Amino acid sequence: MEKNGKQWAILYQDFKYDEMLAFGSGYWISLSEDEGKTWKKYYTGLSGGKNYYFKQNSQKPFWRDENHLQIEADIVRMTEPSIHPLSPDYEVVKDNALVILDLSEIIKDSDEDGLTDIEERNLFLNPLSKDTDGDGIPDSEDLNPRFASSSNDFTRLYEGIIFGENTESAGLSPYEDFVIHLEQPKKVTESDKNKEEFSNELGLPNTIKLIVTNDTNLQRINPKHYKIIILTPKEFEEYRKQYHSVLEQLSYSPLFQCDKNPNVYIMSSSASFSGASYKIERTKAGWKVTTLSSWIS
């Protein structure tokens, strides 16, 4: 932490917009204008390991002036890509390059929705609109901010597989074979609450997730516990050209009809270094999901 009169600043790293397993983390600034009484956190839009590293032993004062921060950095070039579970290798191209951070740009929130312009551009949102998808929920609060959520049998199917919504065990392996109820939502049990509390206690980073799809049903899911940015494949190509942060990606294949039966489908999913394939059958009780295979690396 460095002080500049009443202005105090801390530079730190966080995985909110950068997947931990991608061996990068975002640079953030915690800023106080009242000698540490209150703090606000701001994303710089920069990620460690993406052609540069901020130096922990920078010899320059962190405050350049009241509107700018500065830090020395190593400019690096990747010599070996990452091979799971190993991180990539880099070599230093330029030592002690000076990076200057403009606070007015970092804290700018043009639409006053609680997300800075840098965050909104990083998430493919509109920094000039409080509500990118026009569903009445501000982008900062909307857990699916790019598409207005709706509800039908197929959105409920995806919500059951992704979030475990309205699911009930249908076999000896409760996490592999289950039914997703469509007519009557399943009552939340003490077991469900305990599972959620245990998940929260693990202390895993609260990261933003990414789904790339043209499926209109998958685009309109209603997340309950974390924010998901949904892009079309074309938008994702543009995203990769513009931004260096690596959001944690969840992948879901299209639903393929099985054996010419209109009520039976095959689907696969993956996330980071795990995945599964499913047989999905529409029944009177709802969607019956059977896990055909699963993997982890």
PDB file of C-alpha atoms in Angstrom:
ATOM      1  CA  MET A   1       0.000   0.000   0.000  1.00  0.00           C
ATOM      2  CA  GLU A   2       1.186   3.495  -0.833  1.00  0.00           C
ATOM      3  CA  LYS A   3      -0.186   6.822   0.351  1.00  0.00           C
ATOM      4  CA  ASN A   4      -0.492  10.173  -1.378  1.00  0.00           C
ATOM      5  CA  GLY A   5      -1.996  12.445   1.247  1.00  0.00           C
ATOM      6  CA  LYS A   6      -5.561  11.242   1.810  1.00  0.00           C
ATOM      7  CA  GLN A   7      -5.292   8.982  -1.242  1.00  0.00           C
ATOM      8  CA  TRP A   8      -4.255   5.417  -0.494  1.00  0.00           C
ATOM      9  CA  ALA A   9      -3.840   2.687  -3.113  1.00  0.00           C
ATOM     10  CA  ILE A  10      -3.164  -1.044  -3.156  1.00  0.00           C
ATOM     11  CA  LEU A  11      -2.312  -3.043  -6.285  1.00  0.00           C
ATOM     12  CA  TYR A  12      -3.344  -6.700  -6.097  1.00  0.00           C
ATOM     13  CA  GLN A  13      -4.298  -9.668  -8.274  1.00  0.00           C
ATOM     14  CA  ASP A  14      -7.674 -11.402  -8.505  1.00  0.00           C
ATOM     15  CA  PHE A  15      -9.240 -14.212 -10.567  1.00  0.00           C
ATOM     16  CA  LYS A  16     -12.694 -12.648 -11.050  1.00  0.00           C
ATOM     17  CA  TYR A  17     -12.162 -12.123 -14.795  1.00  0.00           C
ATOM     18  CA  ASP A  18      -9.272 -14.561 -15.237  1.00  0.00           C
ATOM     19  CA  GLU A  19      -9.521 -18.322 -14.822  1.00  0.00           C
ATOM     20  CA  MET A  20      -7.073 -19.618 -12.224  1.00  0.00           C
ATOM     21  CA  LEU A  21      -6.205 -22.693 -14.314  1.00  0.00           C
ATOM     22  CA  ALA A  22      -5.250 -20.469 -17.264  1.00  0.00           C
ATOM     23  CA  PHE A  23      -2.215 -19.296 -15.244  1.00  0.00           C
ATOM     24  CA  GLY A  24      -3.148 -15.637 -15.271  1.00  0.00           C
ATOM     25  CA  SER A  25      -4.760 -13.214 -12.873  1.00  0.00           C
ATOM     26  CA  GLY A  26      -6.116  -9.725 -13.309  1.00  0.00           C
ATOM     27  CA  TYR A  27      -4.476  -6.631 -11.857  1.00  0.00           C
ATOM     28  CA  TRP A  28      -6.815  -4.658  -9.604  1.00  0.00           C
ATOM     29  CA  ILE A  29      -6.512  -1.441  -7.609  1.00  0.00           C
ATOM     30  CA  SER A  30      -8.091  -0.891  -4.216  1.00  0.00           C
ATOM     31  CA  LEU A  31      -8.457   2.868  -3.808  1.00  0.00           C
ATOM     32  CA  SER A  32      -9.294   5.029  -0.788  1.00  0.00           C
ATOM     33  CA  GLU A  33      -9.848   8.789  -0.918  1.00  0.00           C
ATOM     34  CA  ASP A  34     -10.271   9.187   2.875  1.00  0.00           C
ATOM     35  CA  GLU A  35      -7.114   7.760   4.449  1.00  0.00           C
ATOM     36  CA  GLY A  36      -8.306   4.172   4.430  1.00  0.00           C
ATOM     37  CA  LYS A  37     -11.753   4.661   5.990  1.00  0.00           C
ATOM     38  CA  THR A  38     -13.538   3.420   2.857  1.00  0.00           C
ATOM     39  CA  TRP A  39     -12.260   1.506  -0.149  1.00  0.00           C
ATOM     40  CA  LYS A  40     -13.383   0.816  -3.706  1.00  0.00           C
ATOM     41  CA  LYS A  41     -11.990  -1.894  -5.971  1.00  0.00           C
ATOM     42  CA  TYR A  42     -11.263  -1.295  -9.648  1.00  0.00           C
ATOM     43  CA  TYR A  43     -10.231  -3.642 -12.440  1.00  0.00           C
ATOM     44  CA  THR A  44      -7.364  -2.286 -14.552  1.00  0.00           C
ATOM     45  CA  GLY A  45      -8.181  -4.443 -17.582  1.00  0.00           C
ATOM     46  CA  LEU A  46      -4.658  -5.894 -17.424  1.00  0.00           C
ATOM     47  CA  SER A  47      -3.738  -9.503 -16.674  1.00  0.00           C
ATOM     48  CA  GLY A  48      -0.458 -10.915 -15.422  1.00  0.00           C
ATOM     49  CA  GLY A  49       1.340 -13.323 -17.724  1.00  0.00           C
ATOM     50  CA  LYS A  50      -0.096 -11.718 -20.860  1.00  0.00           C
ATOM     51  CA  ASN A  51       3.148 -10.319 -22.320  1.00  0.00           C
ATOM     52  CA  TYR A  52       4.034  -8.477 -19.104  1.00  0.00           C
ATOM     53  CA  TYR A  53       4.411  -8.866 -15.342  1.00  0.00           C
ATOM     54  CA  PHE A  54       4.192  -6.013 -12.858  1.00  0.00           C
ATOM     55  CA  LYS A  55       7.270  -6.089 -10.626  1.00  0.00           C
ATOM     56  CA  GLN A  56       6.745  -6.602  -6.915  1.00  0.00           C
ATOM     57  CA  ASN A  57      10.001  -4.772  -6.210  1.00  0.00           C
ATOM     58  CA  SER A  58       9.329  -1.774  -8.472  1.00  0.00           C
ATOM     59  CA  GLN A  59      11.722   1.052  -7.627  1.00  0.00           C
ATOM     60  CA  LYS A  60       9.350   3.813  -8.718  1.00  0.00           C
ATOM     61  CA  PRO A  61       6.908   5.438  -6.261  1.00  0.00           C
ATOM     62  CA  PHE A  62       3.448   3.971  -6.896  1.00  0.00           C
ATOM     63  CA  TRP A  63       1.809   7.409  -7.013  1.00  0.00           C
ATOM     64  CA  ARG A  64       3.032   9.361 -10.049  1.00  0.00           C
ATOM     65  CA  ASP A  65       0.623  12.206  -9.232  1.00  0.00           C
ATOM     66  CA  GLU A  66      -2.905  12.460  -7.809  1.00  0.00           C
ATOM     67  CA  ASN A  67      -4.416  11.132 -11.063  1.00  0.00           C
ATOM     68  CA  HIS A  68      -1.886   8.496 -12.107  1.00  0.00           C
ATOM     69  CA  LEU A  69      -0.214   5.399 -10.686  1.00  0.00           C
ATOM     70  CA  GLN A  70       2.976   3.877 -12.029  1.00  0.00           C
ATOM     71  CA  ILE A  71       4.826   0.598 -11.714  1.00  0.00           C
ATOM     72  CA  GLU A  72       7.765  -1.085 -13.378  1.00  0.00           C
ATOM     73  CA  ALA A  73       7.097  -4.223 -15.394  1.00  0.00           C
ATOM     74  CA  ASP A  74       8.921  -6.954 -17.265  1.00  0.00           C
ATOM     75  CA  ILE A  75       7.827  -7.297 -20.887  1.00  0.00           C
ATOM     76  CA  VAL A  76       7.916 -11.017 -21.665  1.00  0.00           C
ATOM     77  CA  ARG A  77       7.527 -13.409 -24.577  1.00  0.00           C
ATOM     78  CA  MET A  78       6.164 -16.941 -24.295  1.00  0.00           C
ATOM     79  CA  THR A  79       8.745 -19.564 -25.208  1.00  0.00           C
ATOM     80  CA  GLU A  80       6.746 -22.683 -24.276  1.00  0.00           C
ATOM     81  CA  PRO A  81       2.927 -22.841 -24.115  1.00  0.00           C
ATOM     82  CA  SER A  82       1.233 -24.347 -21.088  1.00  0.00           C
ATOM     83  CA  ILE A  83       0.841 -28.126 -21.051  1.00  0.00           C
ATOM     84  CA  HIS A  84      -1.604 -29.243 -18.389  1.00  0.00           C
ATOM     85  CA  PRO A  85      -0.875 -29.100 -15.508  1.00  0.00           C
ATOM     86  CA  LEU A  86       2.271 -27.018 -16.123  1.00  0.00           C
ATOM     87  CA  SER A  87       2.327 -23.254 -16.643  1.00  0.00           C
ATOM     88  CA  PRO A  88       3.853 -21.678 -19.779  1.00  0.00           C
ATOM     89  CA  ASP A  89       7.481 -20.526 -19.910  1.00  0.00           C
ATOM     90  CA  TYR A  90       8.487 -16.929 -20.660  1.00  0.00           C
ATOM     91  CA  GLU A  91      11.626 -14.971 -21.385  1.00  0.00           C
ATOM     92  CA  VAL A  92      12.138 -11.302 -20.562  1.00  0.00           C
ATOM     93  CA  VAL A  93      12.211  -9.052 -23.635  1.00  0.00           C
ATOM     94  CA  LYS A  94      12.468  -5.727 -21.800  1.00  0.00           C
ATOM     95  CA  ASP A  95      13.269  -5.150 -18.150  1.00  0.00           C
ATOM     96  CA  ASN A  96      11.879  -2.306 -16.008  1.00  0.00           C
ATOM     97  CA  ALA A  97       9.396  -0.933 -18.536  1.00  0.00           C
ATOM     98  CA  LEU A  98       7.311   1.782 -16.871  1.00  0.00           C
ATOM     99  CA  VAL A  99       3.527   1.272 -16.904  1.00  0.00           C
ATOM    100  CA  ILE A 100       1.395   4.334 -16.115  1.00  0.00           C
ATOM    101  CA  LEU A 101      -2.210   3.806 -14.978  1.00  0.00           C
ATOM    102  CA  ASP A 102      -4.697   6.628 -15.584  1.00  0.00           C
ATOM    103  CA  LEU A 103      -7.115   6.575 -12.644  1.00  0.00           C
ATOM    104  CA  SER A 104      -9.743   8.628 -14.486  1.00  0.00           C
ATOM    105  CA  GLU A 105     -10.007   5.866 -17.116  1.00  0.00           C
ATOM    106  CA  ILE A 106      -9.886   3.040 -14.583  1.00  0.00           C
ATOM    107  CA  ILE A 107     -12.738   4.378 -12.407  1.00  0.00           C
ATOM    108  CA  LYS A 108     -14.911   5.669 -15.288  1.00  0.00           C
ATOM    109  CA  ASP A 109     -18.491   4.349 -15.194  1.00  0.00           C
ATOM    110  CA  SER A 110     -20.239   6.208 -18.023  1.00  0.00           C
ATOM    111  CA  ASP A 111     -23.693   4.670 -17.502  1.00  0.00           C
ATOM    112  CA  GLU A 112     -23.424   4.622 -13.678  1.00  0.00           C
ATOM    113  CA  ASP A 113     -24.557   1.003 -13.408  1.00  0.00           C
ATOM    114  CA  GLY A 114     -21.873  -0.100 -10.946  1.00  0.00           C
ATOM    115  CA  LEU A 115     -19.541  -1.622 -13.546  1.00  0.00           C
ATOM    116  CA  THR A 116     -16.683   0.459 -14.892  1.00  0.00           C
ATOM    117  CA  ASP A 117     -16.338   1.008 -18.626  1.00  0.00           C
ATOM    118  CA  ILE A 118     -13.261  -1.251 -18.582  1.00  0.00           C
ATOM    119  CA  GLU A 119     -15.240  -4.076 -16.963  1.00  0.00           C
ATOM    120  CA  GLU A 120     -18.146  -3.677 -19.382  1.00  0.00           C
ATOM    121  CA  ARG A 121     -15.928  -3.717 -22.463  1.00  0.00           C
ATOM    122  CA  ASN A 122     -14.138  -6.759 -21.047  1.00  0.00           C
ATOM    123  CA  LEU A 123     -17.497  -8.525 -20.648  1.00  0.00           C
ATOM    124  CA  PHE A 124     -18.803  -7.458 -24.082  1.00  0.00           C
ATOM    125  CA  LEU A 125     -21.431  -5.224 -22.453  1.00  0.00           C
ATOM    126  CA  ASN A 126     -22.499  -1.725 -23.459  1.00  0.00           C
ATOM    127  CA  PRO A 127     -20.701   0.843 -21.243  1.00  0.00           C
ATOM    128  CA  LEU A 128     -23.260   3.474 -22.294  1.00  0.00           C
ATOM    129  CA  SER A 129     -26.315   1.443 -21.205  1.00  0.00           C
ATOM    130  CA  LYS A 130     -27.162   0.424 -17.641  1.00  0.00           C
ATOM    131  CA  ASP A 131     -29.102  -2.558 -18.988  1.00  0.00           C
ATOM    132  CA  THR A 132     -27.430  -4.099 -22.043  1.00  0.00           C
ATOM    133  CA  ASP A 133     -30.104  -6.747 -22.687  1.00  0.00           C
ATOM    134  CA  GLY A 134     -33.071  -4.487 -21.833  1.00  0.00           C
ATOM    135  CA  ASP A 135     -34.615  -6.864 -19.281  1.00  0.00           C
ATOM    136  CA  GLY A 136     -34.962  -4.259 -16.533  1.00  0.00           C
ATOM    137  CA  ILE A 137     -32.036  -5.564 -14.448  1.00  0.00           C
ATOM    138  CA  PRO A 138     -28.868  -3.388 -14.277  1.00  0.00           C
ATOM    139  CA  ASP A 139     -25.783  -5.026 -15.772  1.00  0.00           C
ATOM    140  CA  SER A 140     -24.018  -5.023 -12.386  1.00  0.00           C
ATOM    141  CA  GLU A 141     -26.834  -7.118 -10.836  1.00  0.00           C
ATOM    142  CA  ASP A 142     -27.865  -9.190 -13.871  1.00  0.00           C
ATOM    143  CA  LEU A 143     -26.378 -12.705 -13.781  1.00  0.00           C
ATOM    144  CA  ASN A 144     -27.057 -13.105 -17.527  1.00  0.00           C
ATOM    145  CA  PRO A 145     -26.513  -9.510 -18.656  1.00  0.00           C
ATOM    146  CA  ARG A 146     -26.259 -10.091 -22.420  1.00  0.00           C
ATOM    147  CA  PHE A 147     -29.549 -11.936 -22.981  1.00  0.00           C
ATOM    148  CA  ALA A 148     -32.940 -11.487 -21.327  1.00  0.00           C
ATOM    149  CA  SER A 149     -33.790 -14.713 -19.497  1.00  0.00           C
ATOM    150  CA  SER A 150     -36.923 -16.684 -20.369  1.00  0.00           C
ATOM    151  CA  SER A 151     -38.365 -20.013 -19.278  1.00  0.00           C
ATOM    152  CA  ASN A 152     -39.332 -23.078 -21.312  1.00  0.00           C
ATOM    153  CA  ASP A 153     -38.661 -26.812 -21.164  1.00  0.00           C
ATOM    154  CA  PHE A 154     -35.254 -26.462 -22.813  1.00  0.00           C
ATOM    155  CA  THR A 155     -34.009 -23.562 -20.675  1.00  0.00           C
ATOM    156  CA  ARG A 156     -35.034 -25.645 -17.636  1.00  0.00           C
ATOM    157  CA  LEU A 157     -33.071 -28.574 -19.055  1.00  0.00           C
ATOM    158  CA  TYR A 158     -29.922 -26.471 -19.278  1.00  0.00           C
ATOM    159  CA  GLU A 159     -30.498 -24.968 -15.823  1.00  0.00           C
ATOM    160  CA  GLY A 160     -30.828 -28.477 -14.394  1.00  0.00           C
ATOM    161  CA  ILE A 161     -27.585 -29.684 -15.973  1.00  0.00           C
ATOM    162  CA  ILE A 162     -25.568 -26.523 -15.296  1.00  0.00           C
ATOM    163  CA  PHE A 163     -26.907 -25.445 -11.897  1.00  0.00           C
ATOM    164  CA  GLY A 164     -28.740 -28.506 -10.582  1.00  0.00           C
ATOM    165  CA  GLU A 165     -32.059 -26.612 -10.606  1.00  0.00           C
ATOM    166  CA  ASN A 166     -35.161 -28.756  -9.853  1.00  0.00           C
ATOM    167  CA  THR A 167     -33.200 -32.007 -10.018  1.00  0.00           C
ATOM    168  CA  GLU A 168     -33.849 -35.255  -8.189  1.00  0.00           C
ATOM    169  CA  SER A 169     -31.727 -38.397  -8.120  1.00  0.00           C
ATOM    170  CA  ALA A 170     -32.927 -41.116 -10.501  1.00  0.00           C
ATOM    171  CA  GLY A 171     -30.424 -43.863  -9.757  1.00  0.00           C
ATOM    172  CA  LEU A 172     -27.619 -45.196  -7.600  1.00  0.00           C
ATOM    173  CA  SER A 173     -25.331 -42.334  -8.639  1.00  0.00           C
ATOM    174  CA  PRO A 174     -27.186 -39.117  -7.685  1.00  0.00           C
ATOM    175  CA  TYR A 175     -24.830 -36.835  -9.587  1.00  0.00           C
ATOM    176  CA  GLU A 176     -24.879 -38.982 -12.735  1.00  0.00           C
ATOM    177  CA  ASP A 177     -28.532 -39.997 -13.173  1.00  0.00           C
ATOM    178  CA  PHE A 178     -31.260 -37.521 -12.305  1.00  0.00           C
ATOM    179  CA  VAL A 179     -34.630 -36.097 -13.314  1.00  0.00           C
ATOM    180  CA  ILE A 180     -35.197 -32.403 -13.993  1.00  0.00           C
ATOM    181  CA  HIS A 181     -38.764 -31.584 -12.958  1.00  0.00           C
ATOM    182  CA  LEU A 182     -40.732 -29.355 -15.325  1.00  0.00           C
ATOM    183  CA  GLU A 183     -44.215 -29.014 -13.846  1.00  0.00           C
ATOM    184  CA  GLN A 184     -43.594 -28.674 -10.114  1.00  0.00           C
ATOM    185  CA  PRO A 185     -40.315 -27.201  -8.837  1.00  0.00           C
ATOM    186  CA  LYS A 186     -38.540 -29.548  -6.439  1.00  0.00           C
ATOM    187  CA  LYS A 187     -38.662 -28.418  -2.830  1.00  0.00           C
ATOM    188  CA  VAL A 188     -35.310 -27.297  -1.446  1.00  0.00           C
ATOM    189  CA  THR A 189     -34.213 -29.826   1.192  1.00  0.00           C
ATOM    190  CA  GLU A 190     -31.748 -29.512   4.073  1.00  0.00           C
ATOM    191  CA  SER A 191     -29.380 -31.683   2.035  1.00  0.00           C
ATOM    192  CA  ASP A 192     -29.528 -29.168  -0.828  1.00  0.00           C
ATOM    193  CA  LYS A 193     -28.815 -26.295   1.588  1.00  0.00           C
ATOM    194  CA  ASN A 194     -25.883 -28.151   3.128  1.00  0.00           C
ATOM    195  CA  LYS A 195     -24.375 -28.814  -0.312  1.00  0.00           C
ATOM    196  CA  GLU A 196     -24.627 -25.125  -1.202  1.00  0.00           C
ATOM    197  CA  GLU A 197     -23.155 -24.038   2.135  1.00  0.00           C
ATOM    198  CA  PHE A 198     -20.276 -26.504   1.705  1.00  0.00           C
ATOM    199  CA  SER A 199     -19.615 -25.157  -1.791  1.00  0.00           C
ATOM    200  CA  ASN A 200     -19.540 -21.592  -0.454  1.00  0.00           C
ATOM    201  CA  GLU A 201     -17.136 -22.595   2.334  1.00  0.00           C
ATOM    202  CA  LEU A 202     -14.558 -23.980  -0.094  1.00  0.00           C
ATOM    203  CA  GLY A 203     -13.306 -20.453  -0.690  1.00  0.00           C
ATOM    204  CA  LEU A 204     -12.986 -20.864  -4.453  1.00  0.00           C
ATOM    205  CA  PRO A 205     -12.563 -17.645  -6.474  1.00  0.00           C
ATOM    206  CA  ASN A 206     -15.808 -15.931  -7.450  1.00  0.00           C
ATOM    207  CA  THR A 207     -15.121 -15.945 -11.172  1.00  0.00           C
ATOM    208  CA  ILE A 208     -17.281 -14.827 -14.070  1.00  0.00           C
ATOM    209  CA  LYS A 209     -18.142 -17.729 -16.378  1.00  0.00           C
ATOM    210  CA  LEU A 210     -18.301 -17.724 -20.201  1.00  0.00           C
ATOM    211  CA  ILE A 211     -20.524 -19.728 -22.556  1.00  0.00           C
ATOM    212  CA  VAL A 212     -20.163 -19.556 -26.345  1.00  0.00           C
ATOM    213  CA  THR A 213     -23.279 -20.670 -28.208  1.00  0.00           C
ATOM    214  CA  ASN A 214     -25.824 -19.897 -30.916  1.00  0.00           C
ATOM    215  CA  ASP A 215     -28.500 -21.901 -29.061  1.00  0.00           C
ATOM    216  CA  THR A 216     -31.255 -19.407 -28.192  1.00  0.00           C
ATOM    217  CA  ASN A 217     -32.457 -21.565 -25.281  1.00  0.00           C
ATOM    218  CA  LEU A 218     -29.000 -21.778 -23.729  1.00  0.00           C
ATOM    219  CA  GLN A 219     -28.580 -18.036 -24.243  1.00  0.00           C
ATOM    220  CA  ARG A 220     -31.706 -17.321 -22.177  1.00  0.00           C
ATOM    221  CA  ILE A 221     -30.971 -19.355 -19.047  1.00  0.00           C
ATOM    222  CA  ASN A 222     -31.499 -17.756 -15.641  1.00  0.00           C
ATOM    223  CA  PRO A 223     -28.369 -18.206 -13.460  1.00  0.00           C
ATOM    224  CA  LYS A 224     -28.883 -18.054  -9.698  1.00  0.00           C
ATOM    225  CA  HIS A 225     -25.432 -18.019  -8.096  1.00  0.00           C
ATOM    226  CA  TYR A 226     -22.868 -16.473 -10.440  1.00  0.00           C
ATOM    227  CA  LYS A 227     -22.635 -14.231 -13.488  1.00  0.00           C
ATOM    228  CA  ILE A 228     -22.361 -15.822 -16.935  1.00  0.00           C
ATOM    229  CA  ILE A 229     -21.353 -13.953 -20.077  1.00  0.00           C
ATOM    230  CA  ILE A 230     -22.875 -15.597 -23.149  1.00  0.00           C
ATOM    231  CA  LEU A 231     -21.371 -14.857 -26.565  1.00  0.00           C
ATOM    232  CA  THR A 232     -22.117 -16.144 -30.038  1.00  0.00           C
ATOM    233  CA  PRO A 233     -19.164 -17.854 -31.785  1.00  0.00           C
ATOM    234  CA  LYS A 234     -18.717 -14.768 -33.981  1.00  0.00           C
ATOM    235  CA  GLU A 235     -18.653 -12.475 -30.937  1.00  0.00           C
ATOM    236  CA  PHE A 236     -16.181 -14.798 -29.224  1.00  0.00           C
ATOM    237  CA  GLU A 237     -13.741 -14.459 -32.121  1.00  0.00           C
ATOM    238  CA  GLU A 238     -13.925 -10.673 -31.756  1.00  0.00           C
ATOM    239  CA  TYR A 239     -13.522 -10.998 -27.990  1.00  0.00           C
ATOM    240  CA  ARG A 240     -10.324 -13.034 -28.384  1.00  0.00           C
ATOM    241  CA  LYS A 241      -8.832 -10.396 -30.666  1.00  0.00           C
ATOM    242  CA  GLN A 242      -9.554  -7.521 -28.279  1.00  0.00           C
ATOM    243  CA  TYR A 243      -9.042  -8.768 -24.724  1.00  0.00           C
ATOM    244  CA  HIS A 244      -6.406 -10.699 -22.822  1.00  0.00           C
ATOM    245  CA  SER A 245      -8.376 -11.891 -19.806  1.00  0.00           C
ATOM    246  CA  VAL A 246      -9.413 -15.547 -19.936  1.00  0.00           C
ATOM    247  CA  LEU A 247     -12.876 -16.094 -18.482  1.00  0.00           C
ATOM    248  CA  GLU A 248     -13.647 -19.561 -17.126  1.00  0.00           C
ATOM    249  CA  GLN A 249     -15.418 -21.228 -20.058  1.00  0.00           C
ATOM    250  CA  LEU A 250     -18.314 -23.676 -19.811  1.00  0.00           C
ATOM    251  CA  SER A 251     -18.969 -25.584 -23.048  1.00  0.00           C
ATOM    252  CA  TYR A 252     -22.193 -27.336 -24.072  1.00  0.00           C
ATOM    253  CA  SER A 253     -22.749 -29.102 -27.368  1.00  0.00           C
ATOM    254  CA  PRO A 254     -25.985 -28.811 -29.345  1.00  0.00           C
ATOM    255  CA  LEU A 255     -28.708 -31.325 -28.486  1.00  0.00           C
ATOM    256  CA  PHE A 256     -28.536 -34.197 -30.994  1.00  0.00           C
ATOM    257  CA  GLN A 257     -31.628 -36.367 -31.516  1.00  0.00           C
ATOM    258  CA  CYS A 258     -30.973 -40.008 -30.698  1.00  0.00           C
ATOM    259  CA  ASP A 259     -32.235 -43.005 -32.717  1.00  0.00           C
ATOM    260  CA  LYS A 260     -34.790 -40.884 -34.572  1.00  0.00           C
ATOM    261  CA  ASN A 261     -36.742 -40.538 -31.324  1.00  0.00           C
ATOM    262  CA  PRO A 262     -37.912 -36.916 -30.975  1.00  0.00           C
ATOM    263  CA  ASN A 263     -37.870 -37.242 -27.175  1.00  0.00           C
ATOM    264  CA  VAL A 264     -34.296 -38.527 -26.754  1.00  0.00           C
ATOM    265  CA  TYR A 265     -31.128 -36.433 -27.121  1.00  0.00           C
ATOM    266  CA  ILE A 266     -27.383 -36.718 -26.682  1.00  0.00           C
ATOM    267  CA  MET A 267     -25.353 -33.804 -25.295  1.00  0.00           C
ATOM    268  CA  SER A 268     -21.813 -33.268 -24.021  1.00  0.00           C
ATOM    269  CA  SER A 269     -20.344 -30.657 -21.700  1.00  0.00           C
ATOM    270  CA  SER A 270     -16.919 -29.561 -20.511  1.00  0.00           C
ATOM    271  CA  ALA A 271     -15.416 -27.052 -18.095  1.00  0.00           C
ATOM    272  CA  SER A 272     -11.695 -26.401 -17.586  1.00  0.00           C
ATOM    273  CA  PHE A 273     -10.254 -29.927 -17.318  1.00  0.00           C
ATOM    274  CA  SER A 274     -13.379 -32.063 -16.918  1.00  0.00           C
ATOM    275  CA  GLY A 275     -16.394 -33.054 -18.963  1.00  0.00           C
ATOM    276  CA  ALA A 276     -19.276 -35.471 -19.483  1.00  0.00           C
ATOM    277  CA  SER A 277     -21.722 -36.782 -22.075  1.00  0.00           C
ATOM    278  CA  TYR A 278     -25.412 -37.338 -21.396  1.00  0.00           C
ATOM    279  CA  LYS A 279     -28.435 -39.186 -22.713  1.00  0.00           C
ATOM    280  CA  ILE A 280     -31.493 -36.972 -22.180  1.00  0.00           C
ATOM    281  CA  GLU A 281     -35.054 -38.265 -22.425  1.00  0.00           C
ATOM    282  CA  ARG A 282     -38.288 -36.325 -22.104  1.00  0.00           C
ATOM    283  CA  THR A 283     -40.675 -38.194 -19.762  1.00  0.00           C
ATOM    284  CA  LYS A 284     -43.924 -37.404 -17.970  1.00  0.00           C
ATOM    285  CA  ALA A 285     -41.923 -36.470 -14.868  1.00  0.00           C
ATOM    286  CA  GLY A 286     -39.612 -34.148 -16.806  1.00  0.00           C
ATOM    287  CA  TRP A 287     -36.162 -34.585 -18.334  1.00  0.00           C
ATOM    288  CA  LYS A 288     -34.426 -37.846 -17.386  1.00  0.00           C
ATOM    289  CA  VAL A 289     -30.658 -37.337 -17.620  1.00  0.00           C
ATOM    290  CA  THR A 290     -28.282 -40.309 -17.706  1.00  0.00           C
ATOM    291  CA  THR A 291     -24.531 -39.738 -17.671  1.00  0.00           C
ATOM    292  CA  LEU A 292     -22.949 -41.888 -20.379  1.00  0.00           C
ATOM    293  CA  SER A 293     -19.336 -40.963 -19.666  1.00  0.00           C
ATOM    294  CA  SER A 294     -17.282 -38.442 -17.715  1.00  0.00           C
ATOM    295  CA  TRP A 295     -13.633 -37.443 -17.592  1.00  0.00           C
ATOM    296  CA  ILE A 296     -11.172 -35.333 -15.656  1.00  0.00           C
ATOM    297  CA  SER A 297      -7.544 -34.497 -16.395  1.00  0.00           C
TER     298      SER A 297
END
